[in-house]
Coordinates of N, CA, C and O in Angstrom, one line a residue:
M153 N -10.3 -11.1 -23.6 CA -9.8 -12.0 -24.8 C -8.0 -11.0 -24.8 O -8.0 -10.5 -25.1
S154 N -7.2 -12.5 -25.1 CA -5.9 -12.3 -25.3 C -5.5 -13.1 -26.1 O -5.9 -14.1 -26.4
K155 N -4.5 -13.4 -26.6 CA -3.7 -13.7 -28.2 C -3.3 -14.5 -27.6 O -2.4 -14.3 -26.1
G156 N -2.9 -15.6 -27.9 CA -1.9 -16.8 -27.5 C -1.0 -16.4 -28.5 O -0.4 -15.6 -29.1
S157 N -0.2 -17.9 -28.6 CA 1.3 -18.1 -29.0 C 1.1 -18.0 -30.9 O -0.2 -18.5 -31.3
E158 N 2.5 -17.8 -31.2 CA 2.3 -17.8 -32.8 C 2.8 -18.8 -32.9 O 3.7 -19.4 -32.3
A159 N 2.7 -19.7 -34.5 CA 3.5 -20.8 -35.2 C 3.8 -19.9 -36.2 O 3.0 -19.1 -36.9
S160 N 5.1 -20.4 -36.5 CA 5.4 -19.6 -37.8 C 6.0 -20.6 -38.4 O 6.4 -21.5 -38.5
M161 N 6.2 -20.2 -40.0 CA 6.8 -21.4 -41.0 C 6.9 -20.6 -42.3 O 7.6 -19.2 -42.3
T162 N 8.2 -21.0 -42.7 CA 9.2 -20.9 -43.5 C 8.5 -20.7 -44.7 O 9.4 -20.0 -45.8
D163 N 7.7 -21.6 -45.3 CA 7.0 -21.6 -46.8 C 6.3 -20.6 -47.1 O 6.0 -19.6 -46.1
T164 N 6.6 -20.0 -48.1 CA 6.0 -18.8 -48.5 C 5.0 -18.9 -49.4 O 4.4 -19.6 -50.2
L165 N 3.6 -18.6 -49.0 CA 2.2 -18.7 -50.0 C 1.7 -18.0 -50.5 O 1.8 -16.8 -49.8
D166 N 1.2 -18.1 -52.0 CA 0.3 -17.2 -52.7 C -0.6 -17.7 -52.9 O -1.4 -16.2 -52.6
S167 N -1.2 -18.5 -52.3 CA -2.8 -18.7 -52.5 C -3.1 -19.8 -51.4 O -2.0 -20.4 -51.4
S168 N -4.1 -19.4 -50.4 CA -4.1 -20.1 -49.5 C -5.8 -20.2 -49.3 O -6.2 -19.4 -49.5
S169 N -6.0 -21.5 -48.5 CA -7.3 -21.6 -48.0 C -7.3 -22.2 -46.6 O -6.2 -22.8 -46.5
I170 N -8.2 -22.2 -45.9 CA -8.1 -22.9 -44.5 C -9.0 -24.0 -44.1 O -10.6 -23.2 -44.7
G171 N -9.4 -24.5 -44.0 CA -10.3 -25.9 -43.2 C -10.4 -26.4 -42.2 O -9.2 -26.1 -41.0
Y172 N -11.1 -27.1 -41.7 CA -11.5 -28.1 -40.2 C -11.2 -29.5 -40.5 O -12.8 -30.2 -41.2
D173 N -10.9 -30.1 -39.8 CA -11.2 -31.6 -40.1 C -11.5 -31.7 -38.5 O -10.7 -31.7 -37.4
P174 N -12.3 -32.3 -38.5 CA -13.5 -32.6 -37.1 C -12.7 -33.5 -36.4 O -12.9 -34.1 -35.5
T175 N -12.4 -34.3 -37.3 CA -12.4 -36.0 -36.6 C -11.1 -35.8 -35.7 O -10.7 -36.3 -35.1
A176 N -9.9 -35.1 -36.8 CA -8.5 -35.1 -35.9 C -8.5 -33.6 -34.7 O -7.6 -33.1 -34.1
E177 N -9.7 -33.1 -35.1 CA -9.7 -31.5 -34.4 C -8.8 -30.9 -34.7 O -8.3 -30.4 -33.9
M178 N -8.4 -30.7 -35.9 CA -7.5 -30.0 -36.4 C -7.9 -29.1 -37.8 O -8.6 -29.1 -38.3
A179 N -7.4 -27.7 -37.6 CA -7.3 -27.0 -38.6 C -6.5 -27.6 -39.9 O -5.5 -28.0 -40.0
V180 N -7.0 -27.6 -41.3 CA -6.1 -27.8 -42.6 C -5.4 -26.6 -43.2 O -6.5 -25.7 -43.8
L181 N -4.5 -26.4 -43.6 CA -3.9 -25.3 -43.7 C -3.6 -25.9 -45.9 O -2.9 -26.8 -45.9
F182 N -4.3 -25.3 -46.7 CA -3.8 -26.1 -47.9 C -3.2 -24.8 -49.2 O -4.2 -23.4 -49.2
Y183 N -2.2 -24.6 -49.2 CA -1.5 -23.4 -50.2 C -0.8 -23.6 -51.5 O -0.2 -25.0 -51.4
R184 N -0.2 -23.1 -52.0 CA 0.3 -22.7 -53.1 C 2.0 -22.7 -52.5 O 2.2 -21.2 -52.0
N185 N 3.1 -23.2 -52.3 CA 4.1 -23.0 -51.7 C 5.3 -22.5 -52.8 O 5.4 -23.2 -53.7
S186 N 5.4 -21.3 -52.8 CA 6.2 -20.8 -53.8 C 7.4 -21.2 -53.4 O 8.4 -21.1 -54.5
D187 N 8.1 -21.8 -52.4 CA 9.4 -21.9 -52.1 C 9.8 -23.5 -52.3 O 10.8 -24.3 -52.6
N188 N 8.7 -24.1 -52.9 CA 8.8 -25.4 -53.4 C 8.4 -25.2 -54.7 O 6.9 -26.5 -54.8
S189 N 8.6 -24.9 -55.8 CA 7.8 -24.9 -57.3 C 7.0 -24.6 -57.2 O 5.9 -24.8 -58.3
G190 N 5.8 -24.2 -56.6 CA 4.6 -23.6 -56.6 C 3.6 -25.0 -56.0 O 2.1 -24.8 -56.3
Y191 N 4.3 -25.9 -55.6 CA 3.4 -26.9 -55.5 C 2.3 -26.9 -54.2 O 2.5 -26.3 -53.7
P192 N 1.0 -27.4 -54.9 CA 0.1 -27.5 -54.0 C 0.1 -28.1 -52.7 O 0.4 -29.2 -52.8
T193 N 0.1 -27.7 -51.6 CA 0.7 -28.3 -50.1 C -0.6 -28.3 -49.5 O -0.6 -27.4 -48.9
A194 N -0.5 -29.1 -48.2 CA -1.5 -29.5 -47.1 C -0.8 -29.5 -45.7 O -0.1 -30.0 -45.8
R195 N -1.4 -28.8 -44.9 CA -0.4 -28.8 -43.5 C -1.5 -28.7 -42.3 O -2.3 -28.4 -42.7
K196 N -1.6 -30.1 -41.9 CA -2.5 -29.7 -40.4 C -1.7 -28.8 -39.5 O -0.9 -28.7 -39.0
I197 N -2.9 -28.3 -38.5 CA -2.5 -27.3 -37.7 C -3.1 -27.7 -36.2 O -4.4 -27.6 -36.2
S198 N -3.0 -28.3 -35.5 CA -2.9 -28.7 -34.4 C -3.4 -27.4 -33.2 O -2.2 -26.6 -33.2
I199 N -3.9 -27.6 -32.2 CA -4.0 -26.6 -31.1 C -4.0 -26.9 -29.7 O -5.2 -27.6 -29.8
S200 N -3.7 -26.3 -29.1 CA -3.7 -27.0 -27.7 C -3.4 -25.9 -27.0 O -2.5 -24.7 -26.9
G201 N -5.0 -25.3 -26.1 CA -4.7 -24.3 -25.7 C -4.9 -23.3 -26.2 O -6.1 -23.1 -27.0
T202 N -4.0 -21.9 -26.3 CA -4.3 -21.5 -27.2 C -2.8 -21.0 -28.0 O -2.3 -20.3 -28.8
T203 N -2.1 -22.9 -28.2 CA -0.8 -22.8 -28.7 C -0.9 -23.2 -29.7 O -1.2 -24.7 -30.0
P204 N -0.7 -23.2 -31.1 CA -0.9 -23.4 -32.4 C 0.5 -24.2 -33.2 O 1.6 -23.8 -32.4
T205 N 0.2 -25.6 -33.2 CA 1.7 -25.9 -33.8 C 1.1 -26.9 -35.1 O 0.2 -27.1 -35.7
L206 N 2.2 -26.0 -36.0 CA 2.4 -26.7 -37.6 C 3.0 -28.0 -37.8 O 3.9 -28.6 -37.3
E207 N 1.9 -29.0 -38.3 CA 2.2 -30.2 -38.4 C 3.2 -30.4 -40.2 O 3.4 -29.4 -40.4
T208 N 3.6 -31.5 -40.2 CA 4.3 -31.8 -41.5 C 3.3 -31.5 -42.6 O 2.6 -31.7 -43.1
A209 N 4.2 -30.8 -43.8 CA 3.3 -30.3 -44.7 C 3.9 -31.6 -45.8 O 5.0 -32.5 -45.9
V210 N 2.5 -31.5 -46.3 CA 2.2 -32.5 -47.7 C 2.0 -32.0 -49.0 O 0.8 -31.3 -49.0
V211 N 2.7 -32.3 -50.0 CA 2.8 -31.9 -51.3 C 1.5 -33.0 -51.9 O 1.5 -33.9 -51.9
I212 N 0.3 -32.2 -52.2 CA -0.7 -33.1 -53.2 C 0.1 -33.5 -54.6 O -1.1 -34.5 -54.7
E213 N 0.3 -32.6 -55.2 CA 0.7 -32.7 -56.6 C 2.1 -32.1 -56.9 O 2.4 -30.8 -56.7
S214 N 2.9 -32.6 -57.6 CA 4.4 -32.3 -57.5 C 4.2 -31.1 -59.5 O 5.1 -31.4 -60.2
Q215 N 3.5 -30.7 -59.3 CA 3.3 -29.8 -60.2 C 3.0 -28.5 -59.7 O 2.2 -28.3 -58.6
Q216 N 3.1 -27.2 -60.4 CA 2.8 -25.9 -59.7 C 1.5 -25.8 -60.2 O 0.8 -26.1 -60.9
S217 N 0.4 -25.2 -59.1 CA -0.6 -24.9 -58.2 C -1.1 -23.3 -58.9 O 0.1 -22.3 -58.7
S218 N -1.6 -23.2 -58.9 CA -2.5 -21.4 -58.9 C -3.5 -21.1 -57.6 O -2.7 -21.2 -56.3
G219 N -4.9 -21.6 -57.4 CA -4.8 -21.4 -56.8 C -5.8 -22.8 -56.2 O -5.5 -23.5 -56.2
T220 N -6.1 -22.4 -54.4 CA -6.0 -23.5 -53.7 C -7.6 -23.6 -52.5 O -7.5 -22.9 -52.8
A221 N -8.1 -24.4 -52.3 CA -9.1 -24.4 -51.9 C -9.8 -25.8 -51.0 O -8.9 -26.9 -51.7
V222 N -10.1 -25.8 -49.7 CA -9.9 -27.0 -48.9 C -11.8 -27.0 -48.1 O -11.5 -25.9 -48.2
A223 N -12.0 -28.2 -47.9 CA -13.4 -28.4 -47.5 C -13.8 -29.7 -46.5 O -12.4 -30.5 -47.5
N224 N -14.0 -30.3 -46.0 CA -14.7 -31.5 -44.9 C -15.7 -31.5 -45.5 O -16.7 -30.8 -45.5
D225 N -16.4 -32.7 -45.7 CA -17.5 -33.6 -45.0 C -17.4 -34.3 -44.1 O -16.8 -35.5 -44.3
A226 N -17.9 -34.1 -43.1 CA -17.6 -35.0 -41.9 C -18.9 -35.6 -41.6 O -18.2 -36.6 -41.1
S227 N -19.7 -35.6 -42.7 CA -20.8 -37.1 -42.6 C -19.8 -37.9 -43.3 O -19.9 -39.2 -42.6
S228 N -19.1 -37.8 -44.2 CA -18.5 -39.1 -44.6 C -16.7 -39.1 -44.0 O -15.9 -40.2 -44.5
G229 N -16.5 -38.5 -43.7 CA -15.0 -38.4 -42.9 C -13.9 -37.8 -43.6 O -12.9 -38.5 -44.0
T230 N -14.4 -37.4 -45.1 CA -13.5 -37.0 -46.1 C -13.2 -35.1 -46.3 O -13.9 -34.6 -45.8
L231 N -11.7 -35.1 -46.5 CA -11.4 -33.8 -47.0 C -11.6 -33.6 -48.2 O -10.9 -34.7 -48.7
F232 N -11.7 -32.9 -48.7 CA -11.8 -32.2 -50.4 C -10.2 -31.3 -50.9 O -10.8 -30.0 -50.0
F233 N -9.6 -31.5 -51.9 CA -8.3 -30.5 -52.0 C -8.9 -30.1 -53.4 O -9.5 -30.9 -54.4
A234 N -8.7 -29.0 -54.0 CA -8.9 -28.6 -55.3 C -8.0 -27.4 -55.3 O -7.8 -26.5 -54.6
W235 N -7.6 -27.5 -56.8 CA -6.8 -26.1 -57.1 C -6.5 -26.2 -58.7 O -6.7 -26.7 -59.4
G236 N -5.9 -25.2 -59.0 CA -5.6 -24.7 -60.5 C -4.2 -25.1 -61.1 O -3.2 -24.9 -60.1
N237 N -3.9 -25.5 -62.1 CA -2.2 -25.4 -62.6 C -2.6 -24.8 -63.5 O -2.9 -25.2 -64.8
D238 N -1.6 -24.0 -63.4 CA -0.9 -22.7 -64.6 C -0.6 -23.7 -65.8 O -0.9 -23.4 -67.2
A239 N 0.4 -24.7 -65.4 CA 1.3 -25.1 -66.6 C 0.3 -26.0 -67.4 O 0.3 -26.0 -68.3
T240 N -0.8 -26.7 -66.7 CA -1.7 -27.7 -67.6 C -2.7 -26.9 -68.0 O -4.1 -27.4 -68.8
S241 N -3.2 -25.6 -67.7 CA -4.5 -24.9 -67.9 C -5.9 -25.9 -67.3 O -6.8 -25.7 -68.5
K242 N -5.7 -26.7 -66.4 CA -6.4 -27.2 -65.5 C -6.9 -27.1 -64.3 O -6.1 -26.6 -63.4
G243 N -7.7 -27.2 -63.9 CA -8.6 -27.3 -62.3 C -8.7 -28.7 -62.0 O -9.0 -29.7 -63.0
Y244 N -7.7 -29.2 -61.0 CA -7.6 -30.5 -60.0 C -8.6 -30.8 -58.9 O -8.9 -29.5 -58.4
C245 N -9.0 -31.6 -58.7 CA -9.1 -32.3 -57.2 C -9.0 -33.6 -56.8 O -8.4 -34.2 -57.6
A246 N -9.1 -33.8 -55.5 CA -8.9 -35.0 -55.0 C -9.6 -35.1 -53.7 O -9.7 -34.2 -53.2
A247 N -9.5 -36.1 -52.7 CA -9.9 -36.1 -51.6 C -9.6 -37.4 -50.7 O -8.1 -38.2 -51.3
A248 N -9.2 -37.0 -49.6 CA -8.1 -37.9 -48.7 C -9.4 -38.2 -47.2 O -10.2 -37.2 -46.9
P249 N -8.9 -39.1 -46.8 CA -9.6 -39.5 -45.4 C -9.1 -38.6 -44.2 O -7.8 -37.8 -44.1
A250 N -10.2 -38.1 -43.4 CA -9.9 -37.2 -42.2 C -9.5 -37.8 -40.9 O -9.4 -38.9 -41.3
G251 N -8.5 -37.1 -39.9 CA -8.0 -37.5 -38.5 C -6.4 -37.8 -39.6 O -6.2 -37.7 -40.3
G252 N -5.8 -38.0 -38.1 CA -4.6 -38.0 -38.1 C -3.7 -36.5 -38.1 O -4.7 -35.4 -38.3
S253 N -2.8 -36.5 -37.4 CA -1.8 -35.5 -37.6 C -1.7 -34.9 -38.9 O -1.0 -33.6 -39.1
T254 N -1.3 -35.8 -40.5 CA -1.0 -35.2 -41.4 C -2.3 -36.1 -42.6 O -2.9 -36.9 -42.4
V255 N -2.4 -35.2 -43.8 CA -3.0 -35.5 -44.7 C -2.3 -36.9 -45.1 O -0.9 -37.0 -45.7
T256 N -3.0 -38.2 -45.5 CA -2.6 -39.3 -46.2 C -3.7 -39.8 -46.7 O -4.7 -39.4 -46.4
G257 N -3.2 -41.0 -47.6 CA -4.9 -41.5 -48.0 C -5.4 -40.8 -49.4 O -5.9 -40.7 -49.6
L258 N -4.3 -40.2 -50.2 CA -4.8 -39.3 -50.9 C -5.3 -40.0 -52.0 O -4.7 -41.1 -52.5
G259 N -6.6 -39.5 -52.7 CA -7.2 -40.8 -53.7 C -7.1 -40.2 -55.2 O -5.7 -39.2 -54.9
S260 N -7.4 -40.5 -56.0 CA -6.9 -40.1 -57.4 C -7.2 -39.0 -57.5 O -7.9 -37.8 -57.3
I261 N -6.2 -37.9 -58.0 CA -6.3 -36.7 -58.8 C -6.7 -36.3 -60.0 O -6.6 -37.3 -60.8
V262 N -8.4 -35.8 -60.2 CA -9.2 -35.8 -60.9 C -8.9 -34.6 -61.6 O -9.4 -33.6 -60.9
E263 N -9.3 -34.3 -63.4 CA -9.5 -33.1 -63.5 C -10.9 -32.6 -63.8 O -11.9 -33.5 -63.7
F264 N -11.3 -31.4 -63.3 CA -12.7 -31.0 -63.4 C -12.9 -30.0 -63.9 O -13.9 -29.2 -64.0
Y265 N -12.0 -28.9 -64.3 CA -11.9 -27.8 -65.5 C -11.0 -27.5 -66.4 O -9.9 -28.1 -66.1
G266 N -11.9 -27.5 -68.1 CA -10.8 -27.4 -68.7 C -10.4 -26.6 -69.1 O -10.0 -25.9 -70.0
G267 N -9.8 -25.6 -67.9 CA -9.3 -24.1 -68.3 C -8.1 -23.8 -67.1 O -8.8 -24.6 -65.7
V268 N -7.9 -22.9 -66.6 CA -6.9 -22.5 -65.4 C -8.2 -21.4 -64.8 O -8.7 -20.9 -65.3
P269 N -8.9 -22.4 -63.6 CA -9.9 -21.6 -62.7 C -9.4 -20.0 -62.6 O -8.0 -20.3 -61.4
D270 N -10.1 -19.2 -62.5 CA -9.5 -17.6 -62.1 C -10.0 -17.6 -60.5 O -9.3 -17.0 -59.7
R271 N -11.1 -18.5 -60.4 CA -10.9 -18.5 -58.6 C -11.6 -20.4 -57.8 O -12.1 -20.6 -59.0
I272 N -10.9 -20.5 -57.5 CA -11.6 -21.7 -56.7 C -12.2 -22.0 -55.8 O -11.7 -21.1 -54.5
T273 N -13.4 -22.5 -55.5 CA -13.4 -22.8 -54.1 C -14.5 -23.9 -53.8 O -14.8 -24.6 -54.7
A274 N -14.0 -24.4 -52.5 CA -14.4 -25.8 -51.9 C -15.5 -25.8 -51.3 O -15.8 -25.1 -50.5
Y275 N -16.3 -26.7 -51.6 CA -17.0 -26.5 -50.7 C -18.0 -28.5 -50.2 O -17.5 -29.0 -51.1
T276 N -18.4 -28.5 -49.3 CA -19.8 -29.7 -48.9 C -20.8 -29.2 -49.2 O -21.2 -28.7 -48.8
H277 N -21.7 -30.5 -50.1 CA -22.9 -30.7 -49.9 C -23.4 -31.9 -49.6 O -23.6 -32.5 -50.7
T278 N -24.4 -31.7 -48.4 CA -24.8 -33.1 -48.3 C -26.5 -33.2 -49.1 O -27.0 -32.3 -49.1
P279 N -26.9 -34.2 -49.8 CA -25.7 -35.4 -49.6 C -25.0 -35.8 -50.6 O -24.0 -37.1 -50.6
A280 N -24.6 -35.1 -51.5 CA -23.4 -35.1 -52.8 C -22.1 -34.9 -53.0 O -21.4 -35.5 -53.1
N281 N -22.0 -34.4 -51.6 CA -20.3 -34.0 -51.5 C -19.8 -33.6 -52.5 O -18.8 -34.4 -52.9
K282 N -20.0 -32.3 -52.8 CA -19.1 -31.8 -54.1 C -18.1 -30.9 -53.7 O -18.2 -30.4 -52.9
V283 N -17.4 -30.7 -54.5 CA -15.8 -29.6 -54.4 C -16.2 -29.1 -55.9 O -16.1 -29.9 -57.0
G284 N -16.0 -27.8 -55.8 CA -16.2 -27.3 -56.9 C -15.5 -25.9 -57.0 O -14.8 -25.3 -56.1
T285 N -15.6 -25.2 -58.5 CA -15.4 -24.1 -58.8 C -16.3 -23.7 -59.9 O -16.6 -24.2 -60.6
R286 N -17.3 -22.1 -59.4 CA -18.0 -21.5 -60.5 C -19.1 -22.4 -60.8 O -19.4 -23.3 -59.8
S287 N -19.2 -23.1 -61.9 CA -20.7 -23.8 -62.0 C -19.8 -25.2 -62.3 O -21.3 -26.5 -62.8
L288 N -18.4 -26.0 -62.2 CA -18.2 -27.2 -62.6 C -17.8 -27.6 -61.1 O -17.3 -26.5 -60.3
S289 N -17.8 -29.1 -60.6 CA -17.7 -29.6 -59.1 C -17.3 -31.2 -59.6 O -17.1 -31.3 -60.7
C290 N -16.7 -31.4 -58.5 CA -16.3 -33.0 -58.5 C -17.3 -33.6 -57.4 O -17.3 -32.7 -56.2
L291 N -17.4 -34.7 -57.8 CA -18.3 -35.8 -56.9 C -17.9 -36.8 -56.2 O -16.7 -37.4 -56.9
Q292 N -17.8 -37.4 -54.9 CA -17.3 -38.4 -54.4 C -17.9 -39.2 -54.6 O -19.0 -39.6 -54.5
A293 N -16.8 -40.6 -54.8 CA -17.7 -41.4 -55.4 C -16.9 -42.7 -55.2 O -15.7 -42.3 -55.1
H294 N -17.4 -44.0 -55.2 CA -16.0 -44.7 -54.8 C -15.2 -44.7 -53.8 O -13.9 -44.1 -53.9
G295 N -15.7 -44.6 -52.4 CA -14.6 -43.8 -51.6 C -14.0 -42.5 -51.6 O -14.6 -41.7 -51.6
R296 N -13.0 -42.5 -51.3 CA -12.1 -41.4 -51.8 C -11.5 -41.0 -53.4 O -10.9 -40.0 -53.3
V297 N -12.7 -41.4 -54.2 CA -12.1 -40.8 -55.3 C -13.0 -40.1 -56.5 O -14.0 -40.7 -55.8
P298 N -13.1 -38.6 -56.2 CA -13.8 -37.9 -57.0 C -14.3 -38.3 -58.2 O -13.0 -38.4 -58.6
T299 N -15.1 -37.8 -58.7 CA -15.0 -38.2 -60.7 C -16.2 -37.3 -61.0 O -16.4 -36.2 -60.2
P300 N -15.5 -36.2 -62.1 CA -16.1 -34.7 -62.5 C -17.6 -34.8 -62.5 O -18.0 -36.0 -62.7
L301 N -18.1 -34.0 -62.2 CA -19.9 -33.8 -62.0 C -19.9 -32.2 -62.8 O -19.4 -31.7 -62.2
L302 N -21.0 -32.3 -63.6 CA -21.4 -30.6 -63.8 C -22.4 -30.5 -63.5 O -23.4 -31.1 -63.6
R303 N -22.9 -29.6 -62.6 CA -23.9 -29.2 -62.1 C -24.5 -27.8 -62.5 O -24.2 -27.2 -63.2

């Protein structure tokens, strides 16, 4: 096994998670961008052979974030994003359709935790398609719009 090419970025990552978009066949990096006011930012990574390419960064919300997490639901073609916000002391989530070289079509941002989560984990669960942290999660409903759900 040999190492391929490297891709570098100028953004400073404080908190990050990585997922996979099987529709676009790309990795999805979701992170707190310290160089841009700590905004939660998503960026797809394409790979050709052993060469990664960082695609356009997309700010998910123009407010400072704390933890970040991303997951996908291959059955519905949906990417789920979850993050904490120290300024509002809440946790949020949103969904976007999978596919394409950038994250587009973000649905409504929904509060799912009434305090700053100390750790966020995003996951999907068939058939409920949940995103969550600890014992609280978001449920995908009505297309790409998640709604709060206590499980």
